XYZ file of C-alpha atoms in Angstrom:
663
model
C -1.334 -43.205 21.250
C 2.074 -42.219 22.663
C 3.872 -43.495 19.590
C 1.582 -41.463 17.331
C 1.982 -38.202 19.451
C 5.684 -38.929 19.236
C 5.715 -39.146 15.426
C 3.691 -35.989 15.109
C 6.189 -34.148 17.586
C 9.189 -35.350 15.658
C 7.635 -34.189 12.402
C 6.019 -31.075 13.747
C 7.903 -28.824 11.155
C 6.435 -30.638 8.316
C 3.172 -30.717 9.860
C 3.215 -26.937 10.241
C 4.111 -26.724 6.523
C 1.374 -28.906 5.518
C -1.033 -26.727 7.480
C 0.219 -23.437 5.850
C -0.144 -25.228 2.268
C -3.608 -26.513 3.027
C -4.815 -23.270 4.261
C -3.405 -21.182 1.347
C -5.077 -23.844 -1.043
C -8.372 -23.582 0.734
C -8.396 -19.609 0.707
C -7.255 -19.288 -2.897
C -9.777 -21.810 -4.136
C -12.427 -19.767 -2.390
C -11.256 -16.582 -3.972
C -11.104 -17.538 -7.543
C -13.958 -16.384 -9.662
C -16.511 -19.035 -10.003
C -18.378 -17.685 -12.947
C -18.698 -20.242 -15.813
C -18.764 -17.631 -18.605
C -16.632 -14.569 -19.443
C -17.471 -11.578 -17.111
C -17.738 -8.216 -18.836
C -19.090 -6.213 -16.033
C -16.042 -3.881 -16.505
C -16.994 -2.785 -20.020
C -18.475 0.562 -20.445
C -19.912 2.756 -23.206
C -17.036 3.973 -25.294
C -14.654 1.116 -24.475
C -12.920 -0.957 -27.077
C -13.728 -4.685 -27.053
C -10.252 -6.034 -27.814
C -10.717 -9.556 -27.416
C -12.362 -12.219 -29.737
C -16.017 -12.063 -30.539
C -18.253 -12.273 -27.536
C -21.046 -14.766 -28.329
C -23.867 -15.272 -26.013
C -23.680 -18.795 -24.439
C -27.456 -18.796 -23.466
C -30.744 -17.143 -24.165
C -31.436 -13.965 -22.075
C -33.800 -11.129 -22.109
C -32.592 -7.470 -22.527
C -33.850 -5.228 -19.698
C -34.996 -1.741 -20.476
C -32.755 1.206 -19.162
C -33.666 3.558 -16.387
C -34.710 6.063 -18.824
C -36.876 3.684 -20.845
C -38.547 2.508 -17.703
C -39.026 6.021 -16.674
C -40.633 6.731 -20.041
C -42.701 3.659 -19.861
C -44.026 4.805 -16.418
C -44.996 8.185 -17.785
C -46.789 6.456 -20.744
C -48.464 4.183 -18.265
C -49.631 7.133 -16.256
C -51.128 8.432 -19.358
C -53.029 5.484 -20.342
C -54.465 4.792 -16.894
C -56.903 7.726 -16.253
C -59.752 6.759 -14.044
C -63.080 8.547 -14.042
C -66.288 8.117 -11.880
C -69.692 8.057 -13.637
C -72.732 9.463 -12.074
C -76.307 8.006 -13.121
C -78.200 10.781 -11.312
C -78.497 13.349 -14.199
C -82.185 14.402 -14.896
C -83.636 16.436 -17.640
C -86.693 17.786 -15.765
C -85.658 21.386 -16.463
C -86.648 20.784 -20.243
C -90.530 21.088 -19.091
C -89.845 24.468 -17.914
C -88.753 25.872 -21.275
C -91.884 27.126 -22.862
C -90.530 27.454 -26.376
C -90.299 23.667 -26.630
C -93.275 21.585 -27.801
C -94.003 18.120 -25.884
C -92.654 16.419 -29.033
C -89.275 18.464 -28.868
C -88.916 17.721 -25.239
C -89.399 14.025 -25.858
C -86.869 14.167 -28.633
C -84.338 15.968 -26.505
C -84.671 13.783 -23.557
C -83.922 10.652 -25.690
C -80.873 12.574 -27.276
C -79.585 13.671 -23.869
C -80.191 10.196 -22.416
C -77.934 8.593 -25.270
C -75.284 11.235 -24.700
C -75.017 10.975 -20.894
C -75.100 7.252 -21.125
C -72.046 7.292 -23.217
C -70.494 9.961 -20.878
C -70.049 13.782 -20.826
C -66.872 15.451 -19.779
C -66.429 19.218 -19.655
C -63.075 19.685 -17.862
C -59.725 19.095 -20.028
C -57.784 16.122 -19.162
C -54.443 16.457 -17.137
C -51.346 16.492 -19.409
C -50.096 13.416 -18.053
C -53.305 11.520 -19.311
C -53.183 12.199 -23.084
C -53.802 8.842 -24.465
C -57.050 7.975 -26.391
C -58.545 5.811 -23.756
C -59.772 6.224 -20.226
C -61.077 3.718 -17.560
C -64.776 4.516 -16.474
C -65.712 3.272 -12.929
C -69.532 2.600 -12.881
C -71.180 0.669 -10.111
C -67.747 -0.819 -9.037
C -67.262 -2.007 -12.556
C -64.432 -0.705 -14.703
C -64.769 -0.287 -18.537
C -62.257 1.118 -21.038
C -63.823 3.834 -23.222
C -62.182 5.768 -26.056
C -62.132 9.571 -25.316
C -63.116 10.329 -28.782
C -66.634 9.043 -28.111
C -67.230 11.188 -25.180
C -69.174 14.397 -25.174
C -68.208 18.103 -24.269
C -70.237 21.162 -24.650
C -69.439 21.711 -28.340
C -70.428 18.087 -29.323
C -73.583 18.367 -27.203
C -74.339 21.643 -28.916
C -73.904 20.156 -32.420
C -76.162 17.170 -31.561
C -78.858 19.251 -30.198
C -78.769 21.873 -33.206
C -79.661 18.882 -35.389
C -82.680 18.334 -33.246
C -83.859 21.920 -32.523
C -83.319 24.716 -35.098
C -83.669 27.448 -32.528
C -80.396 29.005 -31.166
C -82.159 30.810 -28.238
C -83.525 27.708 -26.847
C -80.189 26.026 -27.034
C -78.718 28.857 -24.746
C -81.264 27.849 -22.306
C -80.614 24.123 -22.253
C -76.726 23.986 -22.225
C -76.209 25.694 -19.096
C -78.455 23.309 -17.250
C -76.421 20.262 -18.264
C -73.527 18.954 -15.983
C -70.982 16.396 -16.902
C -71.464 12.891 -15.426
C -67.852 11.766 -15.713
C -65.627 13.043 -12.928
C -61.683 12.499 -13.074
C -60.687 10.277 -9.876
C -57.051 11.501 -9.240
C -56.449 9.457 -6.140
C -57.598 6.183 -7.866
C -55.358 6.917 -10.951
C -52.318 7.417 -8.931
C -52.971 4.306 -6.846
C -53.057 2.219 -9.958
C -50.345 3.942 -11.703
C -47.714 3.080 -8.801
C -48.487 -0.695 -8.885
C -45.562 -2.977 -9.604
C -45.015 -3.440 -13.358
C -45.588 -6.901 -14.738
C -42.435 -8.957 -15.521
C -42.453 -8.494 -19.224
C -42.896 -4.825 -18.828
C -39.142 -4.486 -17.766
C -37.808 -6.246 -20.811
C -37.599 -4.986 -24.342
C -36.032 -7.688 -26.420
C -34.506 -11.155 -26.325
C -30.889 -12.415 -27.251
C -30.779 -15.927 -28.547
C -27.931 -18.354 -27.829
C -25.185 -18.074 -30.364
C -25.804 -14.267 -31.083
C -22.740 -12.142 -31.304
C -22.791 -9.490 -28.554
C -19.537 -7.774 -29.329
C -16.957 -8.097 -32.268
C -13.386 -7.778 -31.957
C -12.384 -4.008 -32.002
C -15.985 -2.880 -31.510
C -16.333 0.479 -29.809
C -19.196 -0.248 -27.422
C -22.163 1.684 -27.977
C -24.871 2.657 -25.490
C -27.293 -0.044 -26.833
C -24.494 -2.709 -26.707
C -23.776 -1.536 -23.247
C -27.305 -2.299 -22.350
C -27.227 -5.683 -23.728
C -24.101 -6.372 -21.589
C -25.816 -5.286 -18.421
C -28.387 -7.728 -19.093
C -25.883 -10.362 -20.006
C -23.993 -9.998 -16.746
C -27.320 -10.100 -14.735
C -27.920 -13.299 -16.335
C -24.427 -14.584 -15.445
C -25.157 -13.923 -11.890
C -28.296 -16.066 -12.163
C -26.340 -18.795 -14.039
C -23.846 -18.629 -11.147
C -26.665 -19.484 -8.833
C -28.580 -21.999 -10.998
C -25.616 -23.809 -12.673
C -23.862 -26.530 -10.394
C -20.415 -25.329 -9.953
C -18.799 -28.425 -8.130
C -16.919 -29.202 -11.365
C -15.376 -25.492 -11.331
C -14.608 -25.733 -7.708
C -12.774 -29.149 -8.220
C -10.875 -27.681 -11.016
C -9.858 -24.537 -9.014
C -8.839 -26.776 -6.169
C -6.621 -28.825 -8.410
C -5.183 -25.698 -9.903
C -4.340 -24.419 -6.601
C -2.838 -27.655 -5.219
C -0.555 -27.947 -8.548
C 0.567 -24.308 -8.440
C 1.239 -24.052 -4.643
C 2.497 -27.510 -4.658
C 5.266 -26.634 -7.101
C 6.280 -23.761 -4.868
C 6.484 -25.999 -1.802
C 8.466 -28.661 -3.885
C 10.890 -26.082 -5.289
C 11.780 -24.846 -1.666
C 11.995 -28.526 -0.577
C 14.333 -29.630 -3.294
C 16.324 -26.533 -4.330
C 16.088 -24.288 -1.289
C 16.573 -26.588 1.569
C 17.802 -23.898 3.919
C 14.580 -21.788 3.308
C 12.362 -24.931 3.616
C 13.960 -25.792 7.000
C 12.780 -22.374 8.541
C 9.007 -22.218 9.160
C 9.221 -18.577 9.276
C 10.625 -18.171 6.028
C 8.009 -20.664 4.215
C 5.273 -18.871 6.089
C 6.477 -15.410 4.759
C 6.647 -16.879 1.130
C 3.177 -18.323 1.163
C 1.762 -15.210 3.213
C 2.945 -13.146 0.302
C 1.074 -15.413 -2.295
C -1.992 -15.229 -0.205
C -2.054 -11.313 0.419
C -1.612 -10.791 -3.463
C -4.412 -13.090 -4.394
C -6.674 -11.597 -1.811
C -5.849 -7.944 -3.107
C -6.460 -9.192 -6.593
C -9.844 -10.737 -5.730
C -11.054 -7.479 -3.935
C -9.880 -5.310 -6.921
C -11.512 -7.530 -9.493
C -14.807 -7.505 -7.766
C -14.725 -3.734 -7.701
C -13.656 -3.124 -11.356
C -11.917 -6.033 -13.270
C -9.834 -3.285 -15.467
C -7.811 -2.370 -12.479
C -6.458 -5.739 -11.654
C -3.276 -4.448 -13.457
C -3.035 -1.878 -10.763
C -2.351 -4.562 -8.042
C 1.320 -4.340 -7.258
C 2.432 -7.626 -8.483
C 5.937 -6.208 -9.078
C 6.287 -5.604 -5.290
C 6.476 -9.451 -4.864
C 10.016 -10.049 -6.694
C 11.393 -7.197 -4.751
C 10.181 -8.362 -1.266
C 11.455 -11.886 -1.905
C 14.588 -10.859 -3.392
C 15.570 -8.609 -0.547
C 15.178 -11.436 1.953
C 16.143 -14.491 -0.332
C 17.527 -14.771 -4.021
C 16.671 -13.809 -7.246
C 15.646 -17.486 -8.466
C 13.154 -17.788 -5.431
C 11.746 -14.418 -6.164
C 10.952 -15.202 -9.850
C 9.668 -18.686 -9.069
C 7.465 -17.046 -6.329
C 6.363 -14.250 -8.829
C 5.460 -17.012 -11.609
C 3.170 -18.987 -9.092
C 1.294 -15.594 -8.183
C 0.837 -14.669 -11.788
C -0.445 -18.081 -12.698
C -3.162 -18.006 -9.951
C -4.122 -14.299 -10.467
C -4.627 -14.833 -14.296
C -7.953 -16.388 -13.450
C -9.211 -13.171 -12.359
C -8.739 -11.527 -15.826
C -10.725 -11.842 -19.252
C -7.538 -12.178 -21.245
C -5.338 -14.553 -19.249
C -2.522 -14.628 -21.951
C -2.220 -10.892 -22.057
C -2.117 -10.806 -18.376
C 0.703 -13.314 -17.923
C 2.731 -11.868 -20.955
C 2.566 -8.326 -19.514
C 3.151 -9.268 -15.974
C 5.896 -11.639 -16.586
C 7.926 -9.246 -18.614
C 7.477 -6.367 -15.907
C 8.268 -8.820 -13.172
C 11.437 -10.163 -14.861
C 12.453 -6.569 -15.547
C 11.781 -5.592 -11.911
C 14.170 -8.552 -10.558
C 16.842 -7.407 -12.887
C 16.622 -3.696 -11.536
C 17.003 -5.103 -7.957
C 19.657 -7.727 -8.624
C 21.954 -5.370 -6.660
C 20.111 -3.949 -3.561
C 23.109 -1.898 -2.331
C 21.389 1.460 -2.476
C 17.960 2.687 -1.483
C 17.855 4.856 -4.622
C 17.518 1.381 -6.549
C 13.840 1.415 -5.656
C 13.128 4.661 -7.530
C 14.817 3.234 -10.436
C 12.934 -0.088 -10.118
C 9.710 1.770 -10.062
C 10.509 3.651 -13.317
C 11.700 0.587 -14.979
C 8.681 -1.418 -14.052
C 6.321 1.230 -15.627
C 8.668 1.148 -18.756
C 8.447 -2.593 -18.963
C 4.636 -2.542 -18.461
C 4.033 0.037 -21.089
C 6.511 -1.693 -23.776
C 5.150 -5.200 -23.105
C 1.488 -3.861 -23.296
C 2.104 -2.017 -26.640
C 3.871 -4.912 -28.218
C 1.065 -7.396 -27.302
C -1.572 -5.112 -28.965
C 0.731 -4.320 -32.009
C 0.926 -8.055 -32.617
C -2.886 -8.448 -32.217
C -3.665 -5.587 -34.263
C -5.481 -3.747 -31.622
C -4.348 -0.108 -32.035
C -7.379 1.222 -30.229
C -5.966 0.015 -26.930
C -2.470 1.493 -27.608
C -3.992 5.025 -27.943
C -6.242 4.934 -25.016
C -4.291 6.740 -22.210
C -6.548 5.341 -19.517
C -5.274 1.785 -20.226
C -1.807 2.887 -18.909
C -3.238 4.277 -15.522
C -3.223 0.815 -13.853
C 0.333 0.324 -14.808
C 1.293 3.690 -13.315
C -0.356 2.988 -9.876
C 1.205 -0.597 -9.842
C 4.519 0.918 -10.543
C 4.168 3.571 -7.967
C 3.360 0.983 -5.315
C 6.812 -0.467 -5.761
C 8.057 2.607 -3.679
C 6.054 1.060 -0.818
C 8.469 -1.837 -0.800
C 10.668 0.202 1.619
C 8.180 0.420 4.597
C 7.066 -3.091 3.819
C 10.677 -4.468 4.074
C 10.909 -2.804 7.567
C 7.640 -4.504 8.658
C 8.374 -7.975 7.511
C 11.855 -7.722 9.082
C 10.434 -7.009 12.386
C 7.568 -9.626 12.072
C 9.617 -12.436 10.842
C 13.110 -11.654 12.135
C 14.493 -11.332 8.644
C 17.528 -9.093 7.711
C 17.398 -7.106 4.433
C 20.408 -5.584 2.579
C 19.451 -2.183 3.699
C 19.750 -3.326 7.347
C 23.150 -4.877 6.687
C 24.338 -1.478 4.929
C 23.330 0.325 8.095
C 25.118 -2.151 10.360
C 28.219 -2.043 8.086
C 28.445 1.691 8.602
C 31.691 2.201 10.454
C 29.977 5.216 12.279
C 27.332 2.850 13.868
C 27.548 2.789 17.606
C 28.902 -0.570 18.267
C 31.604 -0.444 15.433
C 32.551 2.895 16.632
C 32.879 1.614 20.240
C 34.906 -1.392 18.807
C 37.400 0.928 16.871
C 37.922 3.151 19.882
C 38.141 0.391 22.690
C 40.056 -2.158 20.881
C 41.515 -0.741 17.690
C 43.693 -3.877 17.105
C 40.695 -6.146 16.818
C 38.866 -3.562 14.787
C 41.640 -3.656 12.207
C 41.622 -7.462 12.230
C 37.913 -7.404 11.614
C 38.347 -5.127 8.607
C 40.874 -7.202 7.117
C 38.659 -10.385 7.644
C 35.710 -8.484 6.121
C 37.776 -7.691 2.930
C 38.994 -11.341 2.608
C 35.691 -12.840 3.236
C 33.839 -10.460 0.905
C 36.138 -11.042 -2.020
C 35.865 -14.866 -1.490
C 32.074 -14.680 -1.366
C 31.919 -12.717 -4.647
C 34.026 -15.443 -6.313
C 32.156 -18.505 -5.100
C 28.667 -17.103 -4.772
C 26.782 -16.065 -1.523
C 25.762 -12.944 -0.120
C 28.910 -10.739 0.156
C 27.286 -8.008 2.120
C 26.097 -10.428 4.762
C 29.504 -12.104 5.272
C 31.046 -8.497 5.551
C 28.712 -7.431 8.144
C 29.234 -10.849 10.031
C 32.896 -10.240 9.963
C 32.630 -6.714 11.193
C 30.935 -7.861 14.271
C 32.382 -11.292 14.860
C 34.950 -10.470 17.516
C 33.106 -7.824 19.449
C 33.160 -10.232 22.486
C 36.833 -9.236 22.865
C 35.698 -5.795 24.324
C 35.302 -7.678 27.564
C 38.896 -8.450 27.995
C 40.892 -6.689 25.114
C 44.234 -7.113 26.725
C 44.126 -10.876 26.631
C 44.179 -10.942 22.759
C 47.500 -10.613 20.947
C 46.341 -7.755 18.390
C 45.538 -5.436 21.353
C 48.879 -6.137 23.121
C 51.090 -3.241 22.332
C 54.685 -3.534 23.915
C 53.140 -5.022 26.907
C 53.932 -8.342 28.858
C 50.957 -10.864 28.019
C 48.585 -11.323 31.045
C 48.335 -14.927 30.061
C 51.670 -15.347 31.707
C 50.141 -15.188 35.183
C 47.333 -17.625 34.186
C 46.978 -21.326 33.709
C 46.381 -22.712 30.349
C 42.819 -23.582 31.346
C 42.072 -20.333 32.662
C 43.551 -18.522 29.591
C 41.680 -20.894 27.293
C 38.365 -20.072 29.024
C 38.979 -16.253 28.826
C 39.782 -16.808 24.982
C 36.762 -19.153 24.456
C 34.475 -16.577 26.388
C 34.818 -13.969 23.818
C 32.427 -15.850 21.710
C 29.887 -16.125 24.448
C 30.282 -12.429 25.507
C 30.099 -11.427 21.791
C 26.599 -13.029 21.629
C 25.574 -11.365 24.538
C 26.657 -7.958 23.448
C 25.179 -8.525 20.219
C 21.812 -9.389 21.668
C 22.045 -6.318 24.004
C 22.486 -4.071 20.883
C 19.706 -5.874 19.114
C 21.797 -7.268 16.228
C 19.870 -9.619 13.858
C 20.140 -13.322 14.365
C 21.657 -13.780 11.085
C 24.694 -11.458 12.150
C 24.891 -13.235 15.702
C 25.332 -16.567 13.815
C 28.901 -15.451 12.538
C 29.768 -14.678 16.097
C 28.693 -18.040 17.347
C 30.275 -20.059 14.491
C 33.496 -18.182 13.500
C 35.637 -20.671 15.746
C 33.083 -23.656 15.282
C 34.117 -26.520 17.647
C 37.835 -25.980 17.232
C 40.263 -25.718 20.131
C 42.588 -23.150 21.457
C 45.463 -24.776 20.028
C 48.332 -22.784 21.634
C 46.925 -23.250 25.251
C 45.897 -26.937 24.513
C 49.565 -27.499 23.305
C 51.001 -25.918 26.452
C 48.628 -27.748 28.719
C 49.761 -31.180 27.113
C 53.348 -30.212 27.743
C 52.647 -29.487 31.341
C 50.715 -32.717 31.770
C 52.629 -35.384 29.856
C 51.272 -38.841 30.273
C 47.940 -37.780 31.752
C 44.437 -38.091 30.269
C 43.476 -34.694 29.124
C 39.835 -33.394 28.665
C 40.102 -31.513 25.325
C 36.775 -30.063 25.906
C 38.065 -27.619 28.344
C 39.855 -25.995 25.327
C 37.118 -26.287 22.761
C 34.804 -23.577 21.633
C 31.166 -24.195 22.293
C 30.152 -24.007 18.417
C 28.173 -24.589 16.478
C 29.975 -25.094 13.351
C 29.338 -23.091 10.196
C 26.017 -23.993 8.404
C 26.329 -21.904 5.273
C 28.798 -20.702 2.670
C 29.082 -17.351 4.318
C 29.794 -18.594 7.838
C 32.316 -21.141 6.444
C 34.208 -18.496 4.515
C 34.303 -16.325 7.704
C 35.862 -18.921 9.673
C 38.495 -19.589 7.018
C 39.159 -15.755 6.773
C 39.371 -15.326 10.438
C 42.021 -18.207 10.916
C 44.051 -17.206 8.136
C 44.302 -13.554 8.829
C 44.844 -13.984 12.497
C 47.710 -16.717 11.733
C 49.330 -14.415 9.236
C 50.133 -11.850 11.916
C 52.473 -14.605 13.633
C 54.530 -14.999 10.506
C 58.267 -14.273 10.835
C 58.790 -13.926 7.112
C 56.257 -12.670 4.526
C 56.860 -14.233 1.216
C 54.933 -16.241 -1.279
C 55.978 -19.562 0.047
C 55.178 -18.892 3.721
C 51.832 -17.431 2.935
C 51.027 -20.340 0.679
C 51.861 -22.827 3.337
C 50.039 -20.846 6.037
C 46.702 -20.703 4.210
C 46.766 -24.421 3.238
C 47.723 -25.324 6.698
C 44.923 -23.250 8.539
C 42.082 -24.097 6.055
C 43.157 -27.771 5.849
C 43.184 -28.170 9.671
C 39.551 -26.793 9.752
C 38.512 -29.503 7.040
C 40.253 -32.212 9.091
C 38.222 -31.133 12.164
C 34.953 -31.505 10.193
C 34.068 -27.780 10.616
C 32.312 -27.509 7.100
C 30.254 -30.683 7.252
C 27.038 -28.799 7.573
C 28.035 -25.732 5.057
C 27.019 -25.708 1.576
C 30.421 -25.466 0.268
C 32.523 -27.822 -2.121
C 36.141 -28.660 -2.271
C 36.390 -26.619 -5.610
C 34.957 -23.611 -3.591
C 37.540 -24.019 -0.955
C 40.413 -24.168 -3.501
C 39.157 -20.955 -5.022
C 39.081 -19.276 -1.591
C 42.558 -20.488 -0.921
C 43.746 -18.864 -4.014
C 42.096 -15.685 -3.168
C 43.477 -15.471 0.265
C 46.854 -16.222 -0.748
C 46.802 -13.462 -3.498
C 44.920 -11.004 -1.012
C 47.599 -11.541 1.817
C 50.518 -11.086 -0.565
C 49.040 -7.673 -1.621
C 48.546 -6.840 2.104
C 52.137 -7.422 3.079
C 53.501 -6.407 -0.176
C 54.953 -9.582 -1.043
C 56.617 -9.684 -4.505
C 56.532 -13.015 -6.597
C 59.921 -14.269 -7.282
C 60.174 -14.840 -11.268
C 62.381 -17.582 -12.327
C 65.697 -16.577 -13.848
């Protein structure tokens, strides 16, 4: 158990990266759309279908629209009119009409009997019940009767006129008759509000294989209604269809895409891979963009292009390098393409715009670059979109101004990179070029204090910064970072400025009153004091690293030499004269060590000529190599030779050395 715990503890950094990777894979797999067929929920009436023919992959019923259902409901109200029938009608009043004979009375009773058996309605029907049939409720039984067979006053009058040819008698009979069918409004309304049957909400059926939309179709209202039913069926298919294979495929995709990103860092960006915070940041960016894309796609898939994908290359470029930025961007685009209907269009447009954005921020020396970048991003979006649809002969898309709105939104979001850079700097302890530019400002409080308190060291720092920056441009690296580190590398000398040669103006050296060990400790302590001052002033760790490493683990050679002369034959503990380190671990910190050693030593030259400077540069840098100061730095002998040439040329310019030409 202890051995297992020890192994886990020793590999805790790898375990952490594995957990980050697994979480990203799980979340991305969960967010990817699970629909088996193409989602067209974003299509509306008047849109142009720019893709290949949409063919129904299954049978489905087309639902009626809201207006059609409303009309049907009105029609149903018209059909379902309920009337109560009364059987209590009597015709005894005929006996009281003296003009009628017994034979006529019998004949009238038979006629009226048959009339009232069918039904008599005097009142007009409500306007919402205008159909030809009604329901008649008689003795709790319902029967359907055509309204045309029912009798009203006129029809009764006509029937009775055929029986009795006496108008005066008819005028006495008709007022005595009352309708036996009475409209039941309560029952009619109750029956009308009952839930419709299932087949009542559908109007047609689409067979599997039918073409729903053809390429370049302008979607009509009828087609849009068909697509709504198609989308409803898609949701049903999502529930009914086993999607284990889809989930397995998406899981594999996420493992491959995110795994490639992790392998890229492990093999080609080892410095980044070694830092858990940097790996976390890169995968967090991927996760955030996928989450935002998922939310937007669920709201309206047409606005997926409004997601600020081009923020990614800017954020990654600010803290890392262009290649890492591009590789990260490619992985995000591959994952987010699964949210879109036309995946190739999405990848093509985003890839062109993203690469264009990376070019626009290749040099982040000025904040105005962000505005230029936002403008160029929009231009690249528009040009790539137009080019794609010109090739596909879909001119309708090019002419629709609404299609460019998501591109404009995405491009404007690029401007939010500035506050996001600040937030991520604070969260992850990163240092952006913007921060480095602020720190390099000679009016910044700490540099102003340095120039006023120890002007000699300040001038030395300026010369070191110039040497290091030029060398970094030549061999590759971050010139702005090395310049900033050079400006602050000797701030620890503010504690005891008079003990350093460049600050001794016509004075007796205070080291004459101290032992070699004491002098060495004062000189060495400027590194420790520098780190303390830097932390008090909240300088970034990347800048503090230059203070720690600019002497590496070398010794104070002058005082060590004096000590050896004073203690000949004794065993000497050289660690008393050695800087605490660590040794440089990057190109930038290695370059600063070389520039600092060369510039400081050049001040002690008695004669400034090409030979002396050439020998000095070789001597200082070769000594650092012999003391294994560059073992951890990503720097080659070829780089070092180029650095030597740059330093020699620069020092000769500083000291106005002329090259002697052969005679």
